[in-house]
Short mmCIF file of C-alpha atoms and ligand atoms in Angstrom, two decimals:
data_model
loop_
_atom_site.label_atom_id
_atom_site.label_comp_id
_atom_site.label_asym_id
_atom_site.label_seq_id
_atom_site.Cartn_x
_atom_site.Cartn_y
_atom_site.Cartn_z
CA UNK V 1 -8.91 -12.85 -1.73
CA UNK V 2 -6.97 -16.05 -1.47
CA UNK V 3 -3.24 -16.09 -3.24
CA UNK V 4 -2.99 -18.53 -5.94
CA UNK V 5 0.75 -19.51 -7.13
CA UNK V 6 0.15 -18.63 -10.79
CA UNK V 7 -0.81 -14.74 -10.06
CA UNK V 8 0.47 -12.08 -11.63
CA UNK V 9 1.94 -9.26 -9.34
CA UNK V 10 2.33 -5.60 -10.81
CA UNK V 11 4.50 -3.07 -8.66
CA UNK V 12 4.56 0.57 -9.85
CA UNK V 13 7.11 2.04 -7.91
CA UNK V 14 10.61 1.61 -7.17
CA UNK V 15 11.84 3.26 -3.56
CA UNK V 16 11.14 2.47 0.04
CA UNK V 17 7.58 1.06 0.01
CA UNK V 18 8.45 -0.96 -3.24
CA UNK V 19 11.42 -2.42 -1.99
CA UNK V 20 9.91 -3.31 1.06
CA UNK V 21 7.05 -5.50 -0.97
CA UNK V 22 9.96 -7.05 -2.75
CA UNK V 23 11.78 -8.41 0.18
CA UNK V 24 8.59 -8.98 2.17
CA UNK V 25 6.87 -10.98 -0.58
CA UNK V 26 10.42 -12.84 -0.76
CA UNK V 27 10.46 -13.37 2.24
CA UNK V 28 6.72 -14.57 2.79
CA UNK V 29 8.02 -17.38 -0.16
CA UNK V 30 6.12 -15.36 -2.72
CA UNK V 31 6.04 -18.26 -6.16
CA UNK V 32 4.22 -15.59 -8.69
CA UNK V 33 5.08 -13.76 -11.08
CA UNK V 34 6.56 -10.35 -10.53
CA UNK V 35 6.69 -7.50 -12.59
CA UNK V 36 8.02 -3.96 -11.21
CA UNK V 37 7.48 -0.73 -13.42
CA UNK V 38 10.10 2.10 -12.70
CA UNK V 39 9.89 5.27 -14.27
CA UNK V 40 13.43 5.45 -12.50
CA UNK V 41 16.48 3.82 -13.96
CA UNK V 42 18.15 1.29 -12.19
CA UNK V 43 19.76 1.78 -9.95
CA UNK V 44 18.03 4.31 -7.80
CA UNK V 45 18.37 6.51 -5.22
CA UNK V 46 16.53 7.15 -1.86
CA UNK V 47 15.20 10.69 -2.18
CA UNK V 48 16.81 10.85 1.68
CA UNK V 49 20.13 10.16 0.48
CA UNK V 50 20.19 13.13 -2.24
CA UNK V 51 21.23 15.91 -0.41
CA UNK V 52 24.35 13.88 0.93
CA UNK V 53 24.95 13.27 -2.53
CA UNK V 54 26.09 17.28 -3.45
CA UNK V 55 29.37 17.25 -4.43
CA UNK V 56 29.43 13.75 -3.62
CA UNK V 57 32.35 11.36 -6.30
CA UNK V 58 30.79 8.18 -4.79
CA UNK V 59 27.15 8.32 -5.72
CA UNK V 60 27.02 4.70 -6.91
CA UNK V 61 27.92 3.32 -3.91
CA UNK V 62 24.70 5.43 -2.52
CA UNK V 63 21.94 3.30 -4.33
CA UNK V 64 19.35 2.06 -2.07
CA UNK V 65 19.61 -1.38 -3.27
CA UNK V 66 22.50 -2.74 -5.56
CA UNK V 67 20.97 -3.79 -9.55
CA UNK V 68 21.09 -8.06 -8.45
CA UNK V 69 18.61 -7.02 -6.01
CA UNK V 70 16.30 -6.97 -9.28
CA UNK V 71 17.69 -10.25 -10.67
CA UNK V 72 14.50 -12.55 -10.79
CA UNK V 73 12.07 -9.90 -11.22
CA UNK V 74 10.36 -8.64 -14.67
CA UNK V 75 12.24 -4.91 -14.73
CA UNK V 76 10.03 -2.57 -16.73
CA UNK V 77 11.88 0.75 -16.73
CA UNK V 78 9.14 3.00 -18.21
CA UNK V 79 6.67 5.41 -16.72
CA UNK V 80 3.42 4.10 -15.84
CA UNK V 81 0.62 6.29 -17.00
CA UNK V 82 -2.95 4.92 -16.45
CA UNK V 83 -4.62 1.96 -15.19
CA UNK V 84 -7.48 -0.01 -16.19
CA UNK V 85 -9.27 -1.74 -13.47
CA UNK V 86 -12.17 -3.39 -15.58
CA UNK V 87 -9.49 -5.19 -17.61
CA UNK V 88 -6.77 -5.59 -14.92
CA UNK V 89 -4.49 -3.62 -16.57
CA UNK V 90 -1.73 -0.96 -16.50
CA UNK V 91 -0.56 1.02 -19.32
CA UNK V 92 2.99 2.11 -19.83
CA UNK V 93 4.73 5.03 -21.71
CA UNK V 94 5.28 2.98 -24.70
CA UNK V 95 1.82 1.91 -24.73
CA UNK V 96 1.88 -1.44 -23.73
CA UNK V 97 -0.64 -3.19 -21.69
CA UNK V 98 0.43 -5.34 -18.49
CA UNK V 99 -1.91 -7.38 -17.21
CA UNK V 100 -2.53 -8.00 -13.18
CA UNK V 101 -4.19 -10.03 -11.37
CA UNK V 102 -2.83 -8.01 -7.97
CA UNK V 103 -1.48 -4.23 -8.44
CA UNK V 104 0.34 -2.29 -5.60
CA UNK V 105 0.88 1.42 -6.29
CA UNK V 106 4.05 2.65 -4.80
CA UNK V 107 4.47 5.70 -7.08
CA UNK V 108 5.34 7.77 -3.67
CA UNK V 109 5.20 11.83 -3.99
CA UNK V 110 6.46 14.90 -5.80
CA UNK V 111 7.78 18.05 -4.74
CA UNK V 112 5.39 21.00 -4.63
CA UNK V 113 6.71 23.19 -6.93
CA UNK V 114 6.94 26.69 -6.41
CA UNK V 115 6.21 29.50 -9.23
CA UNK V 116 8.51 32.14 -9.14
CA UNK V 117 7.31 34.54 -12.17
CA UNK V 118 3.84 33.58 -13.47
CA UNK V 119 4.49 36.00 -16.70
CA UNK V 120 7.63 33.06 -17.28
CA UNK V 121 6.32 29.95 -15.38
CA UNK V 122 10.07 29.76 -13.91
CA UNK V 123 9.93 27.44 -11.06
CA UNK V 124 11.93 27.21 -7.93
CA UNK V 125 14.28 24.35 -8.13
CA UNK V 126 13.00 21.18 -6.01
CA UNK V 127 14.74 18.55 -5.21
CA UNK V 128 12.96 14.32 -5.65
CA UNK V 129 15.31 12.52 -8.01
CA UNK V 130 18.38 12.13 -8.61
CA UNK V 131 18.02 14.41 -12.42
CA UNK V 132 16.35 17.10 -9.60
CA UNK V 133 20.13 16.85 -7.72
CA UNK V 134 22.17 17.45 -11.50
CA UNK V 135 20.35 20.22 -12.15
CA UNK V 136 20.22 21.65 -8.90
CA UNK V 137 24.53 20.88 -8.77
CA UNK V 138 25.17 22.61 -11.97
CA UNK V 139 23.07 25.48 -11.11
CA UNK V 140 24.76 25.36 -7.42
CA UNK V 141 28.18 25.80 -8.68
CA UNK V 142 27.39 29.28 -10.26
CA UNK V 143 25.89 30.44 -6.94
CA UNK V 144 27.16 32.66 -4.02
CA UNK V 145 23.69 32.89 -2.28
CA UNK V 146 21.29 30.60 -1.74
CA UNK V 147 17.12 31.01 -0.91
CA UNK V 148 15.17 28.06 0.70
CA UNK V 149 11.70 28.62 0.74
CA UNK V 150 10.43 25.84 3.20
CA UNK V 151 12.30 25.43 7.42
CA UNK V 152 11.34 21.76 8.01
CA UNK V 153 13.46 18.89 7.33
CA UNK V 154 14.34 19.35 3.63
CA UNK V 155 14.93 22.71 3.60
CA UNK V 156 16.68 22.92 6.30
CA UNK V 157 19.34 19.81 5.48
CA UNK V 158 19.79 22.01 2.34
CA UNK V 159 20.54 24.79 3.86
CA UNK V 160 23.04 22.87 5.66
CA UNK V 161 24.91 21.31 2.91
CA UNK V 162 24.93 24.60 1.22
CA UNK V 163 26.39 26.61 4.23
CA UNK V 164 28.96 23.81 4.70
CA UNK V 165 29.85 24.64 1.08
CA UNK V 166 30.66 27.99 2.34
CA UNK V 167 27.37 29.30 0.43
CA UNK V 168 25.09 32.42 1.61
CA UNK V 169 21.89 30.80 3.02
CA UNK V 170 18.94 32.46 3.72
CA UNK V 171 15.35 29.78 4.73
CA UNK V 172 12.25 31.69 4.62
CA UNK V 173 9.33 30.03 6.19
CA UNK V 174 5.98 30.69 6.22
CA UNK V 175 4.76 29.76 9.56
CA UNK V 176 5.71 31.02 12.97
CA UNK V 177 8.30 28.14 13.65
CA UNK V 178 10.22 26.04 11.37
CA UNK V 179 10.32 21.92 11.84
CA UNK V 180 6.20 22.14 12.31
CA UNK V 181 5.15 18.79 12.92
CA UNK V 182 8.59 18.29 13.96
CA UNK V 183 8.91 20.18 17.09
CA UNK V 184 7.00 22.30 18.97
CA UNK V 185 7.58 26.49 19.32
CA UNK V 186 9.86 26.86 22.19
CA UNK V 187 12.18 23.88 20.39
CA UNK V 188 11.77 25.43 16.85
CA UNK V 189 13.34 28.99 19.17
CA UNK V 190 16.27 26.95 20.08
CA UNK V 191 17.17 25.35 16.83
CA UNK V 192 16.73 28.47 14.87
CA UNK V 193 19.66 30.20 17.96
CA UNK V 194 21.63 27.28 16.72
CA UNK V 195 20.94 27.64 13.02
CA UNK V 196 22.23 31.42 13.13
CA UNK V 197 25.18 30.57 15.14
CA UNK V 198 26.40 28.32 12.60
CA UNK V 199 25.48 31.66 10.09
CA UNK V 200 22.56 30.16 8.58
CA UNK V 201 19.99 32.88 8.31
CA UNK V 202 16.08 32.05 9.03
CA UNK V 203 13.17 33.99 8.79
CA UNK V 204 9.88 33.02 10.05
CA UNK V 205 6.03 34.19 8.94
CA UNK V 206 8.16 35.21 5.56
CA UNK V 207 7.75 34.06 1.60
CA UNK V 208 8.80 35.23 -1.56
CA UNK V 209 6.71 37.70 -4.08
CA UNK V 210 8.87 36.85 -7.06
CA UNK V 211 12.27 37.12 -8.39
CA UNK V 212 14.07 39.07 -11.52
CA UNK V 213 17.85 39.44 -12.06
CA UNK V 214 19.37 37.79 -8.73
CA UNK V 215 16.59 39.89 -6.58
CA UNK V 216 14.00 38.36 -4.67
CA UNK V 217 11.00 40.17 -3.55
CA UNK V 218 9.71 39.03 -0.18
CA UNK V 219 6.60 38.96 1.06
CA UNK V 220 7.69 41.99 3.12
CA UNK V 221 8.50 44.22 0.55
CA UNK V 222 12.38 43.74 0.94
CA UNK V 223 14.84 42.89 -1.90
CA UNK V 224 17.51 39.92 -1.11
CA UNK V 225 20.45 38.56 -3.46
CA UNK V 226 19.60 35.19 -4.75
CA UNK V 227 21.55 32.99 -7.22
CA UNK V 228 19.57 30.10 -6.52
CA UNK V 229 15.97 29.30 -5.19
CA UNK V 230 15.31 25.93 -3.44
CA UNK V 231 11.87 25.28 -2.69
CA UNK V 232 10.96 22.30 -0.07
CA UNK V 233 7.46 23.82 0.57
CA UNK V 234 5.40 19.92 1.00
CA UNK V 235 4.78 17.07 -1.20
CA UNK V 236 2.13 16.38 -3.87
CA UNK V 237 1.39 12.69 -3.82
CA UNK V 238 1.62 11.18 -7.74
CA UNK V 239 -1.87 9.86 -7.74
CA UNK V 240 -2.37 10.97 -11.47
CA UNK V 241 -2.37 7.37 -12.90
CA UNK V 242 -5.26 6.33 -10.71
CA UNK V 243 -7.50 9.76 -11.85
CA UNK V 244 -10.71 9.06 -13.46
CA UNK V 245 -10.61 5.77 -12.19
CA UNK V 246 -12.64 4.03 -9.90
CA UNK V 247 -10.02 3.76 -7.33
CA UNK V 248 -11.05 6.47 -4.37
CA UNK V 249 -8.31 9.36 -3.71
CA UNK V 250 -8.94 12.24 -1.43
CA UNK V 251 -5.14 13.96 -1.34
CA UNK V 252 -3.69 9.94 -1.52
CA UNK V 253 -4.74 7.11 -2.17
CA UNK V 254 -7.23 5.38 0.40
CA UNK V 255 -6.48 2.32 2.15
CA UNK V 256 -7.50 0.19 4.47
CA UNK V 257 -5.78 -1.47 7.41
CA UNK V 258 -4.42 -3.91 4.92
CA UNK V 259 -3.53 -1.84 2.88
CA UNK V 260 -6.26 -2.37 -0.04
CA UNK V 261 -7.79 0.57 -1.47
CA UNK V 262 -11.68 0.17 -2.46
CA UNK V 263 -10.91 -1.63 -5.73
CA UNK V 264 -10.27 -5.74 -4.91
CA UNK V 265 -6.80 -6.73 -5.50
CA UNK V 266 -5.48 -3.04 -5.94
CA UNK V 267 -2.96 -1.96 -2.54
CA UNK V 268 -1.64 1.31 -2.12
CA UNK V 269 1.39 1.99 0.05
CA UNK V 270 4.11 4.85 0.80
CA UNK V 271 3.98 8.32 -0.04
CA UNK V 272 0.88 7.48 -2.01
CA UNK V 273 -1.21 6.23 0.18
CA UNK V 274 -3.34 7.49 2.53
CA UNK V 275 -4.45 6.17 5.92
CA UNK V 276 -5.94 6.53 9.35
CA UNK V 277 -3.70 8.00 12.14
CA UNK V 278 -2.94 5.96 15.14
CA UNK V 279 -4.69 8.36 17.61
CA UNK V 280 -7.17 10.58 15.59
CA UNK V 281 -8.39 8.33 13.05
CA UNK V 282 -8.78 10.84 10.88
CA UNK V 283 -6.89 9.81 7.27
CA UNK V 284 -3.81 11.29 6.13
CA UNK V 285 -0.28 10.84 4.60
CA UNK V 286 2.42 10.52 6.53
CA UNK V 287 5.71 11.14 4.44
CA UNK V 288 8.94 9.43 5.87
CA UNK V 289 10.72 6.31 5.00
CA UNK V 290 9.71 4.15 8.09
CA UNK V 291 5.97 4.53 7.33
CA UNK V 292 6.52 3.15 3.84
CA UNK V 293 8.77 0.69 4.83
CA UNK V 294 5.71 -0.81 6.74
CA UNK V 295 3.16 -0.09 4.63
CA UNK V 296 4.87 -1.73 2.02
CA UNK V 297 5.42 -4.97 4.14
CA UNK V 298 1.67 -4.91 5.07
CA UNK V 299 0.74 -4.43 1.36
CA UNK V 300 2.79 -7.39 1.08
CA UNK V 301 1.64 -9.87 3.83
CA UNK V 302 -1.76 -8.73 2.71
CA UNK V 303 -0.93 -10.09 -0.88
CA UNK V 304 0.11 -13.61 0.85
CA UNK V 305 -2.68 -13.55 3.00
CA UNK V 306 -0.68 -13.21 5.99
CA UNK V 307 0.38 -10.50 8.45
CA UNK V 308 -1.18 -8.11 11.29
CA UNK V 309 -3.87 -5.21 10.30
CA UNK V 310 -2.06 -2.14 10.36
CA UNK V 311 -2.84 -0.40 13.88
CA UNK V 312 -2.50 3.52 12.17
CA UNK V 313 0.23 5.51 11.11
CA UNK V 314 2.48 7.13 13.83
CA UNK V 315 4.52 10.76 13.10
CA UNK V 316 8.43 9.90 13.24
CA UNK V 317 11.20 11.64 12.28
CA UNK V 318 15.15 11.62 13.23
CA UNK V 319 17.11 14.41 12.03
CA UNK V 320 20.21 15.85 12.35
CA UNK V 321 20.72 19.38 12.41
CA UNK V 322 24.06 21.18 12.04
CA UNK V 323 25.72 18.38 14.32
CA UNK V 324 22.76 18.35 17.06
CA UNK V 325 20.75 15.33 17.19
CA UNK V 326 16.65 15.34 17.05
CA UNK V 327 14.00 12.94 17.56
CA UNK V 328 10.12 13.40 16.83
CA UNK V 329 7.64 11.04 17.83
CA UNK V 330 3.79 10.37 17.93
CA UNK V 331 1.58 12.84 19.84
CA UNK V 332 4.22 15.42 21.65
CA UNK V 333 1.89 18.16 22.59
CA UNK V 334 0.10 17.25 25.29
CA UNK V 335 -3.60 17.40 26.17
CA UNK V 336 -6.03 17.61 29.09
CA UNK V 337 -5.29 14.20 31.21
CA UNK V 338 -2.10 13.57 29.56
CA UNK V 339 1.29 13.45 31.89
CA UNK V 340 4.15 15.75 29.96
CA UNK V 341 7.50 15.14 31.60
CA UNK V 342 9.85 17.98 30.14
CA UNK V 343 13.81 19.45 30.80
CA UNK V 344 15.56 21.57 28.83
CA UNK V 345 19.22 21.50 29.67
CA UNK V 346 21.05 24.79 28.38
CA UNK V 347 24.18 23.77 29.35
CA UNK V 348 24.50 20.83 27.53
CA UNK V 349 21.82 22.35 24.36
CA UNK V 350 20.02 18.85 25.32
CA UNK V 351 15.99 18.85 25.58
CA UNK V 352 13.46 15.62 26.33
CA UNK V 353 9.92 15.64 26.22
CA UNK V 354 8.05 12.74 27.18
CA UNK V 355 4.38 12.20 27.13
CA UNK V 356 2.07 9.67 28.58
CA UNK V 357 -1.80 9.01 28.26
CA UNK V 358 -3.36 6.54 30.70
CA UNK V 359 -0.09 5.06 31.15
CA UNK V 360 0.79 4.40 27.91
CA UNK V 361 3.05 6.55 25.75
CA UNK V 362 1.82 8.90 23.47
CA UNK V 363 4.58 10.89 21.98
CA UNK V 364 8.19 12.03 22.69
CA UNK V 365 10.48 14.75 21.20
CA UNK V 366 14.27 14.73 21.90
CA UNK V 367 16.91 16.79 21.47
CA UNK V 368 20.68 15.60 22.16
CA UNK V 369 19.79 12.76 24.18
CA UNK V 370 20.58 9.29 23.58
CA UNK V 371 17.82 6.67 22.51
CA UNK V 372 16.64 3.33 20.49
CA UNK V 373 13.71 5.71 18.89
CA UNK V 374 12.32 2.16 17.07
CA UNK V 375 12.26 0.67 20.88
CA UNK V 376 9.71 3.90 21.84
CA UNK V 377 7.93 3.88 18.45
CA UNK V 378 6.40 -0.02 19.35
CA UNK V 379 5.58 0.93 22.63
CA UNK V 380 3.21 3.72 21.41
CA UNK V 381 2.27 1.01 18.63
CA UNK V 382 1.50 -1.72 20.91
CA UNK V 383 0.09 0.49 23.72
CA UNK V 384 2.68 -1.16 25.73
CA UNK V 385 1.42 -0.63 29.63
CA UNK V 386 3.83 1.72 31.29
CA UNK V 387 2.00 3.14 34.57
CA UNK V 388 4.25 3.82 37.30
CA UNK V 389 6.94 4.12 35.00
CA UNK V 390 7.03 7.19 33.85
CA UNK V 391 9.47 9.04 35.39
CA UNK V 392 12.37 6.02 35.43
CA UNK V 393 11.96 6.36 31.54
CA UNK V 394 12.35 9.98 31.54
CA UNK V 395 14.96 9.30 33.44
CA UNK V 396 16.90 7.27 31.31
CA UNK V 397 15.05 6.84 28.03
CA UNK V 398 18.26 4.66 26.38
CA UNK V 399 18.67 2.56 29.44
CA UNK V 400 14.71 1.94 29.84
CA UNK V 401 14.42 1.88 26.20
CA UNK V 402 16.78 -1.38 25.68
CA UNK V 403 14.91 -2.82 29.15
CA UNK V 404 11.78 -2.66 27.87
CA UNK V 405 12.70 -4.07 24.59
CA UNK V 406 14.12 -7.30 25.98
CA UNK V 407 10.74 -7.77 27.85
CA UNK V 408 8.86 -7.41 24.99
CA UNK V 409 11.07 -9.85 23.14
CA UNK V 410 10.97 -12.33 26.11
C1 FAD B 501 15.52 15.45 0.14
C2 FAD B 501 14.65 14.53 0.97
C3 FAD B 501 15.06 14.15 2.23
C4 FAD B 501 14.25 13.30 3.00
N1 FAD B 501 14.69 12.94 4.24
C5 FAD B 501 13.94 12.10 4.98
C6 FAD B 501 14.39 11.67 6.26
O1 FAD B 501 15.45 12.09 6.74
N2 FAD B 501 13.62 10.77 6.95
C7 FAD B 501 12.44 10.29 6.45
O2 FAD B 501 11.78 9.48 7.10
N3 FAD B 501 11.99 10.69 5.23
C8 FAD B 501 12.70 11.58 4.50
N4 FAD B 501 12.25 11.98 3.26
C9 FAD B 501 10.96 11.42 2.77
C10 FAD B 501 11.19 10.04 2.18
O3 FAD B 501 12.15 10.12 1.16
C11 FAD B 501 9.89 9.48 1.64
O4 FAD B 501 8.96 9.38 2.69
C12 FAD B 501 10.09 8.09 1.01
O5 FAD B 501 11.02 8.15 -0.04
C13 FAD B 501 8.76 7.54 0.48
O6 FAD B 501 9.00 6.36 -0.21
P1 FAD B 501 7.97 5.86 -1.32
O7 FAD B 501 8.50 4.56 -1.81
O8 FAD B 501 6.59 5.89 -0.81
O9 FAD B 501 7.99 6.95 -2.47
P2 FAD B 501 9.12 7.69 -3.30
O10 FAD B 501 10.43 7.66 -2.59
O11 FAD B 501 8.56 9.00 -3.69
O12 FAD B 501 9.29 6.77 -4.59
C14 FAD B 501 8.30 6.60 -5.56
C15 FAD B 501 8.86 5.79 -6.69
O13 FAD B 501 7.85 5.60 -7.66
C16 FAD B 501 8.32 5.96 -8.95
N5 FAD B 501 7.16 6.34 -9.75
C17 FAD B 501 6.26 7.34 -9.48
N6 FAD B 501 5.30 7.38 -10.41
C18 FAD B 501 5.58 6.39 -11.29
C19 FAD B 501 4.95 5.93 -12.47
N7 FAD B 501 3.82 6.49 -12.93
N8 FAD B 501 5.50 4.90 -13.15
C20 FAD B 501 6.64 4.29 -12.69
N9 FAD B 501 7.27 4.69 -11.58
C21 FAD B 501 6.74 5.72 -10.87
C22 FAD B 501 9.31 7.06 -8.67
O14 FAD B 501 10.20 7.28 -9.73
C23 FAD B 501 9.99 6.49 -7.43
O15 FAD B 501 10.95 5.54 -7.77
C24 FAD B 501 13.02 12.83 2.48
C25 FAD B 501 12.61 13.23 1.20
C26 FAD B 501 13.42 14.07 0.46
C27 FAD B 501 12.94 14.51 -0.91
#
């Protein structure tokens, strides 16, 4: 559909993948009319920056984008609540009707809450938005030991703000290694070492029955002290405005390599959206800030009838845990036919994983070692040719990294 000048732009939404539609439609010279609808008050902040924020007398300063960032824009700070594609509308809180004549969902995800006494409906505290963090603070305060249900990356950045706090921290997780997704077993075995060292407690394969006076019941029959219960246990995509419409959701919202879902002039993007990985095909989210950075952009480009189809979405995470460094990308367990370059080095606690599929890379997990991650990310995404290479770039990922970069540029 072609972009006319006089169109009407709707954007529910207002963190990463919104803000990336902003500056990209900016950008792209975007003369419309735009509305945005945040159920968030200006201004807001990135779900990634909230457990830095504990504590924290400088939260303002925080924001993910300052308030002028909004100046030229129609602000509607109200919660979205249904759509109505027949008429081209969406209908907010206070009832009123916008009309569209392009609407891009970026309403991103929720935590998955956690029921800790059915009789009660008491929840384990989550933590999304910035109200999530005051509640969770004032609750904090009154607390000498802390439960995390959930070891990947938000539990486990909890549990390290809390422990630095000089808290008692105890992460239950449910599988057989934490970071899944993340890292793979033997790596999960190392981090945990360095977890405990720093007197973090974990316990794998382990949940919690329920809770009553400071006691929590574990799924092994044993009773632990807990003052406070932190659940980071997945995400629930906030696809409810879209239900009983005619736009298709299976756990997100589908889309298409430009973003579109199956109704015309309706994008999804973000947390949100569903799409097809890179090398499966299959469709699925893919939760982290970089992925709805893009999305968002494509959702944009798509609006001004411009940009690349997007090639898939790619698993990548940076994290830092406890003052060690780790870096998660693409396909890092290997299969049949695929070259795996691996060292673990015990003496300096640093680990790299590379792997390579018909010379081109496929995936790479590091641990302590120095490298542009974004360099290694495009070659995967542009199936950059790389036979022969190999084992110079396992060499010296940082060093090959920037040389590869400059060809690409050149
Ligand atoms: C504690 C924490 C730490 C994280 N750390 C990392 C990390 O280190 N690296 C990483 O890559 N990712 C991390 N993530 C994940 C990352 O925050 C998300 O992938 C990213 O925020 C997704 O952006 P989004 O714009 O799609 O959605 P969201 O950030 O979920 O934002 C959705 C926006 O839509 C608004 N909204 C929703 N529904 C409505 C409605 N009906 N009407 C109006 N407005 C609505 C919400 O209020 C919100 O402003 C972390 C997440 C959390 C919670």
């Amino acid at each position: 559909m072609a972009f006319r000048k006089s169109e009407k732009v709707v954007l529910i939404g207002n963190s990463h993948a919104a803000v990336a539609v902003i500056e990209t439609l900016r950008r792209e010279g975007f003369q419309g009319h735009l509305t945005l609808v945040s159920e968030e008050k200006l201004p807001v902040f990135s779900p990634t920056a909230l457990p830095y924020l504990f504590a924290s007398k400088e939260k303002g300063s925080r924001c993910l984008r300052p308030v002028e960032f909004y100046h030229g824009l129609s602000v509607i700070q109200e919660r979205a609540v249904s759509i109505d594609p027949d008429r081209s509308q969406v209908i907010v809180e206070s009832g009123a009707r916008l009309h569209y004549d392009r609407l891009v969902l970026a309403t991103g995800a929720s935590a998955a809450p956690v029921v800790l006494d059915t009789a009660s409906g008491d929840q384990a505290f989550t933590l999304r938005r910035a109200p999530d963090l005051e509640r969770i603070e004032k609750r904090a305060k009154r607390s000498r030991k802390i439960l995390i249900l959930g070891g990947g990356l938000i539990g486990l950045h909890l549990a390290e703000v809390f422990s630095e706090e000089g808290k008692e921290v105890l992460v239950l997780e449910l599988k057989d290694q934490i970071l899944p997704g993340l890292v793979h077993r033997e790596l999960s075995g190392v981090l945990i070492d360095h977890y405990e060292r720093k007197g973090i407690r974990i316990r794998l394969g382990s949940s919690i029955k329920g809770i009553h006076d400071h006691e929590a019941v574990l799924s092994s029959g044993e009773s632990v002290g807990a003052d406070l219960v932190l659940a980071a246990v997945g995400i629930r995509p906030n696809v409810e405005i879209v239900r009983d419409t005619k736009v298709a959701v299976r756990e997100g919202i589908l889309v298409n390599e430009r973003m579109e879902t199956n109704v015309n002039g309706i994008y999804g993007c973000g947390d949100v959206a569903e799409y097809r990985d890179f090398f499966t095909g299959r469709s699925r989210l893919n939760p982290n800030v970089i992925s709805a950075a893009e999305q968002g952009k494509r959702a944009a480009e798509s609006i001004m009838g411009k940009g690349e189809p997007h090639p898939g979405v790619i698993s990548i995470n940076t994290f830092r845990c406890m003052g060690w460094n780790l870096f998660s990308l693409g396909r890092f367990e290997p299969d049949g036919g695929d070259v795996m370059l691996e060292e673990l080095n015990e003496e300096t606690g640093s680990f790299k994983r590379l792997v390579f599929r018909d010379g081109t890379m496929k995936g790479m997990l590091l641990l302590n070692c120095p490298a542009d991650g974004g360099v290694f990310y495009n070659l995967i995404r542009r199936q950059v040719p790389l036979k022969g290479m190999e084992e110079r770039i396992f060499g010296d990922p940082l060093r090959w990294g920037k040389r590869l970069s400059c060809q690409e540029r050149s």
